[in-house]
Every structure is written in C-alpha cells, then in structure tokens.
Tab-separated table of C-alpha atoms in Angstrom:
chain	number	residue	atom	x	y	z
A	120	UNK	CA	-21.625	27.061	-6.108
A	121	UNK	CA	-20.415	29.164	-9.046
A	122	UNK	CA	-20.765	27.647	-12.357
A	123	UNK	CA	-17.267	27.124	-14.074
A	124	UNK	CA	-17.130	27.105	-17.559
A	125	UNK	CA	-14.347	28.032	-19.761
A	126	UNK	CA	-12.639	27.341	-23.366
A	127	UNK	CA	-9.299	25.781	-23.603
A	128	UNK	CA	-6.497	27.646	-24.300
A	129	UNK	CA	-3.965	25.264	-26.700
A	130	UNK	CA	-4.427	21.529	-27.448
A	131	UNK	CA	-5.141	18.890	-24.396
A	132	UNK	CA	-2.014	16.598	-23.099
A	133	UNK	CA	-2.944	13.669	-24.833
A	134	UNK	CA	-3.296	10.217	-23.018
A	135	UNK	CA	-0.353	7.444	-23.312
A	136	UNK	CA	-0.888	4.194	-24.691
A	137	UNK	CA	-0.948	1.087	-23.516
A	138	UNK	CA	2.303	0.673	-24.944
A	139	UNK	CA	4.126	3.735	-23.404
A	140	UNK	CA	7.661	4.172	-23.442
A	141	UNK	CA	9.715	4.728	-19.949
A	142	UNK	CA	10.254	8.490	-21.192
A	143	UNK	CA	6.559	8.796	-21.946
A	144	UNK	CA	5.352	7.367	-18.364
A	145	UNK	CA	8.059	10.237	-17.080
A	146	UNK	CA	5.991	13.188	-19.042
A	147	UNK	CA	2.775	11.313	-17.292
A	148	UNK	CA	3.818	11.839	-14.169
A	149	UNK	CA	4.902	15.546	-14.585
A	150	UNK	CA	2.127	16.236	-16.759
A	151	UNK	CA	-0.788	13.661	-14.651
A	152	UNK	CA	-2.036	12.007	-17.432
A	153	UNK	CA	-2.593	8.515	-16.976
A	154	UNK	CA	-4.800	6.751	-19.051
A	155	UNK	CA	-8.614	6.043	-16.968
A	156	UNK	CA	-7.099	5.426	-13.550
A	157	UNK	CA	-9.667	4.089	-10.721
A	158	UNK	CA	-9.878	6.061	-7.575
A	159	UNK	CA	-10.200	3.887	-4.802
A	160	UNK	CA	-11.338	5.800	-1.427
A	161	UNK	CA	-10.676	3.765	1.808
A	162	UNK	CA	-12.471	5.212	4.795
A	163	UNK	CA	-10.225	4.404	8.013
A	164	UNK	CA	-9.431	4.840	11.217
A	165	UNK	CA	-6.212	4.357	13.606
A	166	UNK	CA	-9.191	3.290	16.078
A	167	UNK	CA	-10.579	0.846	14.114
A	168	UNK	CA	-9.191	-3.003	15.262
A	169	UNK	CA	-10.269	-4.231	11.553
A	170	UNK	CA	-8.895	-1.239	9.445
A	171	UNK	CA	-5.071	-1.987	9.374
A	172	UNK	CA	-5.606	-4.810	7.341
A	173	UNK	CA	-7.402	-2.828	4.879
A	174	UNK	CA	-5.030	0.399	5.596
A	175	UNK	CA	-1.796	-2.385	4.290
A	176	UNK	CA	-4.440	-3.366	0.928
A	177	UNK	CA	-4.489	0.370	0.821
A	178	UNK	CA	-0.349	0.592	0.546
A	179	UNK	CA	-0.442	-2.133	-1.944
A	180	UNK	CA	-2.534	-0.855	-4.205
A	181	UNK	CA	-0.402	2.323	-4.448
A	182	UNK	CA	2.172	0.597	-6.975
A	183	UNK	CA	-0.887	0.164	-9.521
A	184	UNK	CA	-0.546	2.756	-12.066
A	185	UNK	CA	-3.564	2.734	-13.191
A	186	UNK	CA	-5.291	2.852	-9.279
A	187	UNK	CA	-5.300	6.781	-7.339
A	188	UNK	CA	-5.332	5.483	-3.530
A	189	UNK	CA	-6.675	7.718	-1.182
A	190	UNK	CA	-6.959	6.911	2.683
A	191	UNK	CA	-9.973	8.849	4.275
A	192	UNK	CA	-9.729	8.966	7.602
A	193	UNK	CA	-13.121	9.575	9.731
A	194	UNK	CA	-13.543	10.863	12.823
A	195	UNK	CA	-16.401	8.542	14.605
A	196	UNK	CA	-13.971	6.460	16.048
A	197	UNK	CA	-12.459	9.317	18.072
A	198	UNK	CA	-14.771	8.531	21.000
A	199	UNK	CA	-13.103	4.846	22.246
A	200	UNK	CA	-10.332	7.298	23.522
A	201	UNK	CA	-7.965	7.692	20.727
A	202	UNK	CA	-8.526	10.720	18.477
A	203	UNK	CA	-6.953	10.139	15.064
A	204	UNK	CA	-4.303	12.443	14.106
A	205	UNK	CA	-5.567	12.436	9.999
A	206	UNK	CA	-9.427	12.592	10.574
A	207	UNK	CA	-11.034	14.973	9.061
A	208	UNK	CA	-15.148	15.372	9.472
A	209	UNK	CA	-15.433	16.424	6.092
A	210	UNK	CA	-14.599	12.643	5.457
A	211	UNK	CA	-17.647	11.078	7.256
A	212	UNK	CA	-19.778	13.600	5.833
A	213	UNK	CA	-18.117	11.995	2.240
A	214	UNK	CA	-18.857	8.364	3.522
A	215	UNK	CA	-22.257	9.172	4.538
A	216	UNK	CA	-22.862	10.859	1.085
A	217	UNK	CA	-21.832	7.734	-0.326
A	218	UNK	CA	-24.456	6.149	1.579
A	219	UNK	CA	-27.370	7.983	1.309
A	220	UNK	CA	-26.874	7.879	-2.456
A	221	UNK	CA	-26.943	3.865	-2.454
A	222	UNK	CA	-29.950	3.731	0.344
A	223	UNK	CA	-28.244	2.686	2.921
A	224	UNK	CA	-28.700	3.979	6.564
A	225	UNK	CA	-25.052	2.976	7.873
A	226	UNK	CA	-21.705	3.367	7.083
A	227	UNK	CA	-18.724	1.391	8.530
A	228	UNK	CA	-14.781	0.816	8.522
A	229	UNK	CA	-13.077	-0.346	6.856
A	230	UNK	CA	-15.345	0.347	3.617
A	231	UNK	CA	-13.540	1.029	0.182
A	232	UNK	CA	-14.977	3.357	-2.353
A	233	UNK	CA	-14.069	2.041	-6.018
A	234	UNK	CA	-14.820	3.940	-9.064
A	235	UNK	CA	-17.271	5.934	-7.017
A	236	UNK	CA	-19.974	2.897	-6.965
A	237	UNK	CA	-18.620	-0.375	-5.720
A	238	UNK	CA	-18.758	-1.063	-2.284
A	239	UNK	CA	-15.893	-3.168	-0.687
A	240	UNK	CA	-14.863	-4.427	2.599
A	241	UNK	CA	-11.578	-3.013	2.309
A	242	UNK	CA	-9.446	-6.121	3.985
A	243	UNK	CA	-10.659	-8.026	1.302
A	244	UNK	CA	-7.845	-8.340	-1.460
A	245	UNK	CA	-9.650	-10.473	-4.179
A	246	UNK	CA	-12.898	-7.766	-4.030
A	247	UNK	CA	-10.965	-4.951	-3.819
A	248	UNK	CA	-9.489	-6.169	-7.034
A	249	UNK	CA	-12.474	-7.597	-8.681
A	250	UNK	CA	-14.077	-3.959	-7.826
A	251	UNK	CA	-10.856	-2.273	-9.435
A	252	UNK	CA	-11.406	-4.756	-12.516
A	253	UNK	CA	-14.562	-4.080	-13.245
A	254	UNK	CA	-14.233	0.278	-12.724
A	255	UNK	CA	-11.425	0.105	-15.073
A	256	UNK	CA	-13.935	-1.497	-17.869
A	257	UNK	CA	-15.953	1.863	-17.418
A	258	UNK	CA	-14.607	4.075	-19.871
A	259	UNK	CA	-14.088	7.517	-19.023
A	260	UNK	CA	-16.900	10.359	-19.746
A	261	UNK	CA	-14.043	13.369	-19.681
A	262	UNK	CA	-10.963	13.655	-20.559
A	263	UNK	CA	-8.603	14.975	-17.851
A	264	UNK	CA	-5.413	16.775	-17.684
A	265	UNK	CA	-3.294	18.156	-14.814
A	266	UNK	CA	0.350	20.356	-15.156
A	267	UNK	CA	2.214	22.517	-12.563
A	268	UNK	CA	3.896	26.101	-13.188
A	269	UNK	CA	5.661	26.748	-10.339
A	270	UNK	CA	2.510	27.572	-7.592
A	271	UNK	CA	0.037	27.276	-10.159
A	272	UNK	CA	-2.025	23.492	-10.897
A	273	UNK	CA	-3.632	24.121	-14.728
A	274	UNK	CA	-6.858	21.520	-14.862
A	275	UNK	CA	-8.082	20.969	-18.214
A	276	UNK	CA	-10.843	18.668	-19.041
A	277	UNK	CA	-12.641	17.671	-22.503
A	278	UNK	CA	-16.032	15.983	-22.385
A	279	UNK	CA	-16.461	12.946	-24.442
A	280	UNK	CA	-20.173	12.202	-23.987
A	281	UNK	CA	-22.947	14.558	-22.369
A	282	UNK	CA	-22.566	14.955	-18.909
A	283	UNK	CA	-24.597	15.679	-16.316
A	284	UNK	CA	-23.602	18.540	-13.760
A	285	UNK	CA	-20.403	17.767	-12.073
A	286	UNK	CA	-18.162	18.738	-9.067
A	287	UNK	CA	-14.435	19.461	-9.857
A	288	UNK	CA	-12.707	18.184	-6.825
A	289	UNK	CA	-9.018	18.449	-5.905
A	290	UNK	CA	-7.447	16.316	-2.796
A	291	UNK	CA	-3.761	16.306	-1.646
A	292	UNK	CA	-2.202	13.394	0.065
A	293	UNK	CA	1.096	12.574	2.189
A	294	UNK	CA	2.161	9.306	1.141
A	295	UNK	CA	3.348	8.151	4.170
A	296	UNK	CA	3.413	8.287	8.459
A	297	UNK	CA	3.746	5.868	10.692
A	298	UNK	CA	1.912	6.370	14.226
A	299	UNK	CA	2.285	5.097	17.795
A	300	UNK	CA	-0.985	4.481	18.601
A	301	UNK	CA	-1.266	4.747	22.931
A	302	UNK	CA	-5.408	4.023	23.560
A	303	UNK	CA	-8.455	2.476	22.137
A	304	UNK	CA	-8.881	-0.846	19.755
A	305	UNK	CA	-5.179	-0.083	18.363
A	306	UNK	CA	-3.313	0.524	21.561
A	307	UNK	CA	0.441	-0.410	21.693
A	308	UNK	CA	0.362	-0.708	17.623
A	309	UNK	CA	2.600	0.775	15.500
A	310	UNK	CA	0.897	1.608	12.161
A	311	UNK	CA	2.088	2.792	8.974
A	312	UNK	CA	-0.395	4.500	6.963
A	313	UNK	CA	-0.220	5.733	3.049
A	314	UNK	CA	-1.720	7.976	0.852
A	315	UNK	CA	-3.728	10.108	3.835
A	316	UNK	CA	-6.072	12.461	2.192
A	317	UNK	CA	-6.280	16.136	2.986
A	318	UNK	CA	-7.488	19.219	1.424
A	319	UNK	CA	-10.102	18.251	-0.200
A	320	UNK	CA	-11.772	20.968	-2.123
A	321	UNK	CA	-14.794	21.328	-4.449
A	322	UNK	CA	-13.214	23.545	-7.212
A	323	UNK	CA	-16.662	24.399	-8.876
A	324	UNK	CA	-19.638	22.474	-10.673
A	325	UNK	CA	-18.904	21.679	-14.407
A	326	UNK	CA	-21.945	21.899	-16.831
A	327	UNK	CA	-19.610	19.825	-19.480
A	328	UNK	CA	-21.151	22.072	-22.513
A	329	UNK	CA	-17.486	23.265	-23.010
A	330	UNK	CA	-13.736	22.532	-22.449
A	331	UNK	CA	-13.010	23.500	-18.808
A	332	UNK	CA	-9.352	25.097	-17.946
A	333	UNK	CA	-8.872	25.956	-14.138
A	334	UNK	CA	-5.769	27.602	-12.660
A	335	UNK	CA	-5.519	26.923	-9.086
A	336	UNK	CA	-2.325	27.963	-6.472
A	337	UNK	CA	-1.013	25.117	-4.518
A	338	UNK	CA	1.339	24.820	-2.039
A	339	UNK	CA	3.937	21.971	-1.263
A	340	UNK	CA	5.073	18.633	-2.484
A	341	UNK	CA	2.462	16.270	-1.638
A	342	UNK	CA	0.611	14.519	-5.034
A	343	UNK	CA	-2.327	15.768	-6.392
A	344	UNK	CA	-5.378	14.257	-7.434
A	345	UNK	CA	-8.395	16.040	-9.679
A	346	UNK	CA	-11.892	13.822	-9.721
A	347	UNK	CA	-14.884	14.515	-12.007
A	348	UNK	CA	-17.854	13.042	-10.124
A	349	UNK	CA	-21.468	13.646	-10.416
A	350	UNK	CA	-23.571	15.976	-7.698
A	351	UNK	CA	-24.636	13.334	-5.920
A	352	UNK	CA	-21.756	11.424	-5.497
A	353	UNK	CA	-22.055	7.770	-7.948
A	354	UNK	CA	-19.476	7.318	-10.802
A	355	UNK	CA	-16.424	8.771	-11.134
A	356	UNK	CA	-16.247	10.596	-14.724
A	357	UNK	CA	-12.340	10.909	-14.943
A	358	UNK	CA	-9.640	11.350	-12.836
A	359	UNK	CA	-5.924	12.000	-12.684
A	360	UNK	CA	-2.984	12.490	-10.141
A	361	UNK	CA	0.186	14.751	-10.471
A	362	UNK	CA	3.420	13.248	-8.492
C-alpha cells in the first residue's frame, strides 16, 4: 500500500468544547469534528436469533454524540438458509482480524468492537456502556478533520504523539432498513436495522511524521466516517463522522 504523506494546506477545523453552542454543534456536523468520539463496530447478522437484541443496543447508541455506530454485517450465517441482504465478506475478514490480534481462535455474533480493543457481547447494555466509558478516557493520538466540496471529502489529520504506521480508513453507512426476514433463526421477523456499514476502504497507510490532507470523491448522502487505526487492527487513534 502506497505511503501517504502530505503537508496541510491552511489551519485544522478545530475541535468544540465541551461547552458548545447549538450553532457550533451545527458547523460539527457539516464540518465532522466531534471531539474523541468512540467507534463502536457491531458484527451482525439478520440470521443470527441473538443479534436483534444487540442490532436495537446498536440503534440506541446512535443518539450518543460522542459514539460512531457502525453495524457490520457478516456473511457466515448465510448458510442456515437466509443470505443477508447487508453482508459483506470483507466484514468477517474484519472480525477475524480482530481476533487474531487478541489470540483468539473464534469469533461470534453478536460481538461489539469498542474503541478498537474492548470486546463486548453486544446485547449487553451496561458493558456496552462500561466499554464506551472507558474508550472515551483514551485520549486521542491524532487529530481528525473531515469537510465536503460538492463530490470531494477533504481528510486532514494532525498527530499529537508519535504514531506508529496507520491505515486511513473511510466507511459509509445507511442509517436505516427494515427487512422481512422469510428463513433461518429469524424467520417471520420483521427487523429494523441502523447504521449498516458499506464501502469500506483503506485510503492509504499514514507514517504520522507529517500533517496528512486527503481529497477523496464520494458519491451520495449516506454519513461518513474516517478511522485512524493501527496495522494490525488494536486502538483506534481518532475518528470522526460527516452527516
């Protein structure tokens, strides 16, 4: 992967306050610059009996400014006779990332990703939010930026401590679809899910040395989201979602 390394053009968007006004929050959005938001990655499946528990924690979490909610849906479920209509393989290969990195030989839905290194049963409110609790404690190693012109996403990104080689990753996601689900452990259900992850991309591998600016085209309305995360997956450096 091609080394991406680049000075910034112009000042950063600086990060609100606690104390932000109702205009300021406004830029935020526009702009996607909240202040050390924890990425939460739920790996799911309409097959899955025990995942639309987790799938409604999921939707909860999505009024949390401060939380990026991102439903991955895998595709090992497929075989019980109902294919989901969001998995993606690149998803399992993700969740089985994940484990390899911790030492563990098995993955499993409904599993929540938080902050890149907890490891949550995702139908399981109180963890999920002791997990958010204590990723939000972590400060941020980057600072991140996102703003749209027109077809055009600008990512610009500031280190604040040495960093170690790191993927630039960019993920879209459609807030919301509800499915009739006809076959396997779901059959007859109808489920609404939220914040379904697609288009996930590796923009590049960051040294950190310098300020970073990318310019990348995108297409439609669905949010954004921009993740600084170490090669082999583990901590999430910064992150930030445009509305």
């Amino acid at each position: 992967m091609q080394r991406l390394t680049y000075w910034l053009a112009g000042a950063l968007v600086a990060f609100s306050g606690a104390g932000a006004s109702a205009q300021d929050t406004a830029r935020n959005e526009t702009q996607g610059t909240q202040d050390n938001p924890v990425v939460v990655e739920l790996f799911t499946s309409q097959g899955c009996s025990s995942c639309p528990a987790a799938d409604a924690v999921l939707s909860e979490l999505g009024a949390m400014d401060d939380v990026i909610p991102l439903a991955l849906h895998v595709d090992y479920w497929d075989y019980i006779g109902w294919a989901d209509s969001f998995a993606d393989t690149a998803f399992t290969k993700r969740q089985k990332g994940y484990a390899r990195a911790s030492g563990r030989r098995s993955i499993y839905t409904p599993q929540m990703m938080i902050g890149g290194t907890h490891d949550v049963i995702g139908s399981r409110p109180m963890k999920v939010m002791d997990a958010i609790d204590k990723a939000s404690n972590v400060p941020p190693k980057a600072r991140l930026s996102l703003e749209r012109n027109g077809d055009m996403l600008v990512i610009r990104a500031e280190p604040l401590e040495t960093l170690p080689a790191t993927n630039v990753q960019m993920v879209r996601y459609k807030p919301q679809a509800k499915v009739d689900i006809l076959d396997g452990e779901n059959a007859g259900r109808n489920v609404t899910y939220t914040h379904i992850a697609h288009d996930w991309r590796m923009l590049g591998l960051w040294d950190g040395a310098e300020p970073l600016e990318l310019r990348i085209a995108v297409e439609g309305s669905d949010p954004i989201v921009v993740m600084l995360q170490g090669e082999d997956y583990g901590p999430m450096f910064a992150a930030a979602r445009l509305r």
